[in-house]
Short mmCIF file of C-alpha atoms in Angstrom, two decimals:
data_model
loop_
_atom_site.label_atom_id
_atom_site.label_comp_id
_atom_site.label_asym_id
_atom_site.label_seq_id
_atom_site.Cartn_x
_atom_site.Cartn_y
_atom_site.Cartn_z
CA MET Z 1235 -35.23 9.69 22.71
CA LEU Z 1236 -33.24 8.03 19.93
CA LEU Z 1237 -32.08 5.06 22.05
CA PRO Z 1238 -33.50 3.96 25.41
CA VAL Z 1239 -30.78 3.56 28.02
CA ASP Z 1240 -31.72 0.21 29.49
CA ILE Z 1241 -30.59 -3.41 29.75
CA THR Z 1242 -31.61 -4.11 26.14
CA LEU Z 1243 -29.19 -1.48 24.87
CA GLY Z 1244 -26.41 -2.98 27.00
CA VAL Z 1245 -27.03 -6.49 25.66
CA VAL Z 1246 -27.12 -5.32 22.03
CA LEU Z 1247 -23.89 -3.36 22.48
CA ALA Z 1248 -22.18 -6.37 24.05
CA LEU Z 1249 -23.31 -8.61 21.18
CA LEU Z 1250 -22.12 -6.12 18.55
CA LEU Z 1251 -18.74 -5.77 20.24
CA ALA Z 1252 -18.38 -9.54 20.50
CA ALA Z 1253 -19.37 -9.93 16.84
CA ALA Z 1254 -16.75 -7.42 15.75
CA ALA Z 1255 -14.05 -9.24 17.75
CA VAL Z 1256 -15.09 -12.68 16.43
CA VAL Z 1257 -15.11 -11.53 12.80
CA ALA Z 1258 -11.65 -10.00 13.24
CA ALA Z 1259 -10.42 -13.26 14.76
CA VAL Z 1260 -11.96 -15.50 12.10
CA ALA Z 1261 -10.56 -13.30 9.34
CA SER Z 1262 -7.13 -13.29 11.06
CA LEU Z 1263 -7.07 -9.50 11.16
CA GLY Z 1264 -5.14 -9.54 14.41
CA ARG Z 1265 -7.23 -6.83 16.10
CA SER Z 1266 -9.72 -8.80 18.20
CA ARG Z 1267 -8.22 -7.83 21.54
CA GLU Z 1268 -7.92 -4.19 20.50
CA ILE Z 1269 -11.57 -4.14 19.43
CA VAL Z 1270 -12.77 -5.45 22.78
CA LEU Z 1271 -10.53 -3.11 24.76
CA ALA Z 1272 -11.54 -0.13 22.62
CA GLY Z 1273 -15.22 -0.85 23.20
CA LEU Z 1274 -14.80 -1.25 26.96
CA ARG Z 1275 -12.63 1.84 27.15
CA ALA Z 1276 -15.20 3.87 25.21
CA ALA Z 1277 -17.93 2.78 27.61
CA VAL Z 1278 -15.91 3.79 30.67
CA GLN Z 1279 -14.80 7.11 29.18
CA LEU Z 1280 -18.27 8.10 28.00
CA ALA Z 1281 -19.72 7.22 31.40
CA ALA Z 1282 -17.11 9.42 33.08
CA VAL Z 1283 -17.71 12.30 30.66
CA SER Z 1284 -21.46 12.03 31.16
CA VAL Z 1285 -20.95 12.50 34.89
CA LEU Z 1286 -18.38 15.31 34.60
CA ILE Z 1287 -19.77 17.34 31.73
CA GLY Z 1288 -22.33 19.18 33.84
CA TRP Z 1289 -19.63 20.43 36.19
CA VAL Z 1290 -17.10 21.19 33.47
CA VAL Z 1291 -19.37 23.51 31.49
CA ARG Z 1292 -19.99 25.73 34.53
CA SER Z 1293 -16.33 26.52 35.24
CA LEU Z 1294 -13.94 28.19 32.77
CA PRO Z 1295 -10.76 26.67 34.33
CA ALA Z 1296 -12.38 23.23 34.29
CA LEU Z 1297 -13.49 23.78 30.71
CA LEU Z 1298 -9.98 24.74 29.58
CA GLY Z 1299 -8.52 21.81 31.50
CA PHE Z 1300 -10.94 19.41 29.81
CA LEU Z 1301 -10.03 20.76 26.37
CA ALA Z 1302 -6.33 20.42 27.20
CA LEU Z 1303 -6.94 16.81 28.25
CA MET Z 1304 -8.70 16.09 24.95
CA TYR Z 1305 -5.74 17.53 23.06
CA ALA Z 1306 -3.14 15.63 25.12
CA VAL Z 1307 -4.90 12.30 24.64
CA ALA Z 1308 -5.20 12.94 20.89
CA VAL Z 1309 -1.49 13.76 20.64
CA ARG Z 1310 -0.40 10.63 22.44
CA THR Z 1311 -2.83 8.43 20.52
CA ALA Z 1312 -1.78 9.81 17.14
CA GLY Z 1313 1.92 9.84 17.94
CA ARG Z 1314 2.00 6.27 19.22
CA ARG Z 1315 0.10 5.08 16.17
CA ILE Z 1316 2.71 6.62 13.89
CA THR Z 1317 5.90 5.60 15.68
CA ALA Z 1318 6.98 3.83 18.86
CA ASN Z 1319 10.09 5.92 19.49
CA ARG Z 1320 10.48 9.27 21.23
CA THR Z 1321 9.56 11.27 18.12
CA TRP Z 1322 5.87 10.51 18.71
CA TRP Z 1323 5.39 13.81 20.56
CA TRP Z 1324 5.79 15.72 17.27
CA ALA Z 1325 2.17 14.70 16.61
CA ALA Z 1326 1.28 17.67 18.82
CA LEU Z 1327 2.19 20.02 15.98
CA PRO Z 1328 -0.11 18.85 13.14
CA ILE Z 1329 -3.10 18.51 15.49
CA ALA Z 1330 -2.60 21.99 16.93
CA ALA Z 1331 -1.81 23.52 13.52
CA GLY Z 1332 -5.08 22.21 12.14
CA VAL Z 1333 -7.42 22.86 15.07
CA ALA Z 1334 -6.19 26.06 16.72
CA PRO Z 1335 -6.66 28.48 13.76
CA VAL Z 1336 -10.19 27.21 13.06
CA ILE Z 1337 -11.27 27.53 16.69
CA ALA Z 1338 -9.67 30.99 16.88
CA VAL Z 1339 -11.58 32.20 13.81
CA LEU Z 1340 -14.86 30.83 15.15
CA LEU Z 1341 -14.37 32.50 18.53
CA LEU Z 1342 -13.22 35.84 17.08
CA THR Z 1343 -16.16 36.01 14.66
CA GLY Z 1344 -18.63 35.07 17.39
CA LEU Z 1345 -19.89 32.02 15.50
CA LEU Z 1346 -18.78 29.84 18.41
CA PRO Z 1347 -19.66 31.13 21.90
CA VAL Z 1348 -17.28 30.59 24.82
CA ARG Z 1349 -19.64 28.12 26.44
CA GLY Z 1350 -18.86 24.56 27.34
CA LEU Z 1351 -21.91 23.06 25.66
CA ALA Z 1352 -20.81 24.64 22.36
CA LEU Z 1353 -17.02 24.66 22.67
CA ILE Z 1354 -16.50 21.07 23.85
CA PRO Z 1355 -18.36 19.24 21.04
CA VAL Z 1356 -17.02 21.46 18.24
CA THR Z 1357 -13.44 21.27 19.51
CA GLY Z 1358 -13.81 17.53 20.04
CA ILE Z 1359 -15.00 16.98 16.48
CA LEU Z 1360 -12.11 19.00 15.06
CA ILE Z 1361 -9.47 17.35 17.28
CA GLY Z 1362 -10.86 13.94 16.31
CA GLY Z 1363 -10.61 14.81 12.63
CA ALA Z 1364 -7.06 16.10 13.03
CA LEU Z 1365 -6.11 12.95 14.96
CA THR Z 1366 -7.39 10.67 12.20
CA ALA Z 1367 -5.70 12.66 9.42
CA THR Z 1368 -2.42 12.85 11.33
CA VAL Z 1369 -2.35 9.10 11.97
CA LEU Z 1370 -3.25 8.14 8.41
CA GLY Z 1371 -0.94 10.70 6.82
CA GLY Z 1372 2.01 9.91 9.09
CA ARG Z 1373 1.69 6.13 8.83
CA ARG Z 1374 1.25 6.12 5.06
CA ALA Z 1375 4.21 8.45 4.59
CA LEU Z 1376 6.51 6.36 6.76
CA ASP Z 1377 5.30 3.10 5.22
CA GLU Z 1378 6.04 4.43 1.75
CA LEU Z 1379 9.50 5.65 2.73
CA THR Z 1380 10.30 2.24 4.21
CA MET Z 1381 9.15 0.31 1.13
CA ARG Z 1382 10.80 2.67 -1.36
CA ARG Z 1383 13.98 3.46 0.50
CA GLY Z 1384 16.05 2.78 -2.62
CA GLU Z 1385 14.19 5.46 -4.57
CA VAL Z 1386 14.82 7.98 -1.81
CA GLU Z 1387 18.53 7.19 -1.84
CA ALA Z 1388 18.55 7.43 -5.64
CA GLY Z 1389 17.01 10.88 -5.45
CA MET Z 1390 19.65 11.98 -2.97
CA ALA Z 1391 22.36 10.59 -5.26
CA LEU Z 1392 20.98 12.75 -8.06
CA GLY Z 1393 21.42 15.85 -5.93
CA LEU Z 1394 18.06 16.25 -4.22
CA LEU Z 1395 18.07 17.43 -0.63
CA ASP Z 1396 17.09 14.78 1.93
CA ARG Z 1397 13.80 16.55 2.58
CA ASP Z 1398 12.93 16.87 -1.10
CA ALA Z 1399 13.76 13.25 -1.89
CA ARG Z 1400 11.56 12.01 0.94
CA MET Z 1401 8.78 14.42 0.00
CA GLU Z 1402 8.62 13.16 -3.59
CA ILE Z 1403 8.03 9.62 -2.37
CA ALA Z 1404 5.85 10.28 0.69
CA ARG Z 1405 3.53 13.03 -0.61
CA PRO Z 1406 1.20 10.91 -2.80
CA ALA Z 1407 0.78 8.30 -0.07
CA ALA Z 1408 0.16 10.83 2.70
CA SER Z 1409 -2.44 12.67 0.63
CA GLU Z 1410 -4.65 9.56 0.76
CA ALA Z 1411 -5.39 10.49 4.38
CA LEU Z 1412 -7.73 13.17 3.02
CA LEU Z 1413 -9.93 10.69 1.14
CA PRO Z 1414 -12.27 9.67 4.01
CA GLY Z 1415 -13.14 13.30 4.75
CA LEU Z 1416 -13.56 14.12 1.08
CA ASP Z 1417 -15.84 11.15 0.49
CA GLN Z 1418 -17.92 11.96 3.56
CA THR Z 1419 -18.38 15.55 2.39
CA ARG Z 1420 -19.17 14.59 -1.20
CA THR Z 1421 -21.80 12.04 -0.22
CA VAL Z 1422 -23.43 13.81 2.73
CA GLY Z 1423 -27.20 13.70 2.48
CA LEU Z 1424 -27.04 11.03 -0.23
CA VAL Z 1425 -25.35 8.15 1.57
CA THR Z 1426 -25.34 9.22 5.23
CA LEU Z 1427 -26.86 11.80 7.56
CA PRO Z 1428 -23.94 12.60 9.91
CA GLY Z 1429 -24.19 13.02 13.65
CA ALA Z 1430 -24.33 16.81 13.82
CA PHE Z 1431 -27.29 16.92 11.44
CA VAL Z 1432 -29.23 14.21 13.27
CA GLY Z 1433 -28.37 15.69 16.67
CA MET Z 1434 -29.65 19.12 15.69
CA LEU Z 1435 -32.90 17.66 14.39
CA LEU Z 1436 -33.41 15.66 17.58
CA GLY Z 1437 -32.70 18.82 19.58
CA GLY Z 1438 -35.56 20.63 17.85
CA ALA Z 1439 -33.69 22.61 15.19
CA SER Z 1440 -35.15 23.10 11.75
CA PRO Z 1441 -33.75 21.06 8.83
CA VAL Z 1442 -32.18 24.23 7.42
CA GLN Z 1443 -30.37 24.98 10.69
CA ALA Z 1444 -29.25 21.36 11.00
CA GLY Z 1445 -27.96 21.40 7.42
CA ALA Z 1446 -26.04 24.63 8.01
CA VAL Z 1447 -24.35 23.24 11.13
CA GLN Z 1448 -23.45 20.00 9.37
CA LEU Z 1449 -22.02 21.91 6.40
CA PHE Z 1450 -19.91 23.99 8.76
CA VAL Z 1451 -18.60 20.85 10.48
CA LEU Z 1452 -17.68 19.15 7.20
CA VAL Z 1453 -15.94 22.18 5.70
CA ALA Z 1454 -14.09 22.92 8.95
CA LEU Z 1455 -12.96 19.29 9.11
CA MET Z 1456 -11.57 19.44 5.58
CA ALA Z 1457 -9.56 22.53 6.49
CA VAL Z 1458 -8.29 20.96 9.72
CA GLN Z 1459 -7.36 17.69 8.05
CA ALA Z 1460 -5.60 19.36 5.12
CA VAL Z 1461 -3.39 21.34 7.49
CA ALA Z 1462 -2.75 18.30 9.69
CA VAL Z 1463 -1.70 16.11 6.75
CA ALA Z 1464 0.51 18.81 5.25
CA THR Z 1465 2.20 19.36 8.62
CA VAL Z 1466 2.80 15.71 9.47
CA LEU Z 1467 4.12 15.13 5.94
CA GLU Z 1468 6.61 17.96 6.42
CA LEU Z 1469 7.72 16.49 9.76
CA VAL Z 1470 8.30 13.09 8.17
CA ALA Z 1471 10.12 14.56 5.17
CA ARG Z 1472 12.43 16.54 7.45
CA GLY Z 1473 13.13 13.49 9.60
CA ARG Z 1474 11.47 14.86 12.72
CA MET Z 1475 9.20 11.82 12.89
CA TYR Z 1476 10.69 8.48 11.95
CA ARG Z 1477 10.72 4.81 12.82
CA ASP Z 1478 13.68 2.97 14.21
CA SER Z 1479 15.31 0.56 11.79
CA PRO Z 1480 14.41 -3.08 12.45
#
């Protein structure tokens, strides 16, 4: 067992969470409360999933419902991070556009069996990657459009369509959302050994099998995130997602 589930683990986790919140407070990062709530929420959610997962994987309707719940939570989380107005629900499109084709290909080729113990973790990893890329891409694009509003208006004055003027300004900023995934892929095995690799080894797989699974995860994530960023950028450029003027 990698970590013993006992009182010592609980104390260490509490200390780490408190340390993160204190550092954020001392550095005036303004996220101390969010850090504490995120940690507590993660503990509750993981406890609930640990209890439910055995039942979910034995029933196809329950499995599909659980996947739908994962997707719905990701959409709301991403959308609310990007904008506070009613356009947040458009976050459903980039997440689905990135994840659905990859899962479909894996199922159709037989690489991913229709079993809960395989489908849930793979889908969860891909949805999580799409969520992160959508949030980063959408926020950076909207931030850039807000700061460089004059350049957008200048482009429109020169005859550019609204969408094209926004795209010219927002595209470079939104593309930075791909950097975390690119860096993780480029440094895998040299800087970090990601979770899929370690999990496979702990489960008894050979290093070659673990490496193949981790490579698949990283490449699939790059595909998912590229589609998600391109889609959310298009939504922002077309004015589907926006922020209300202060």
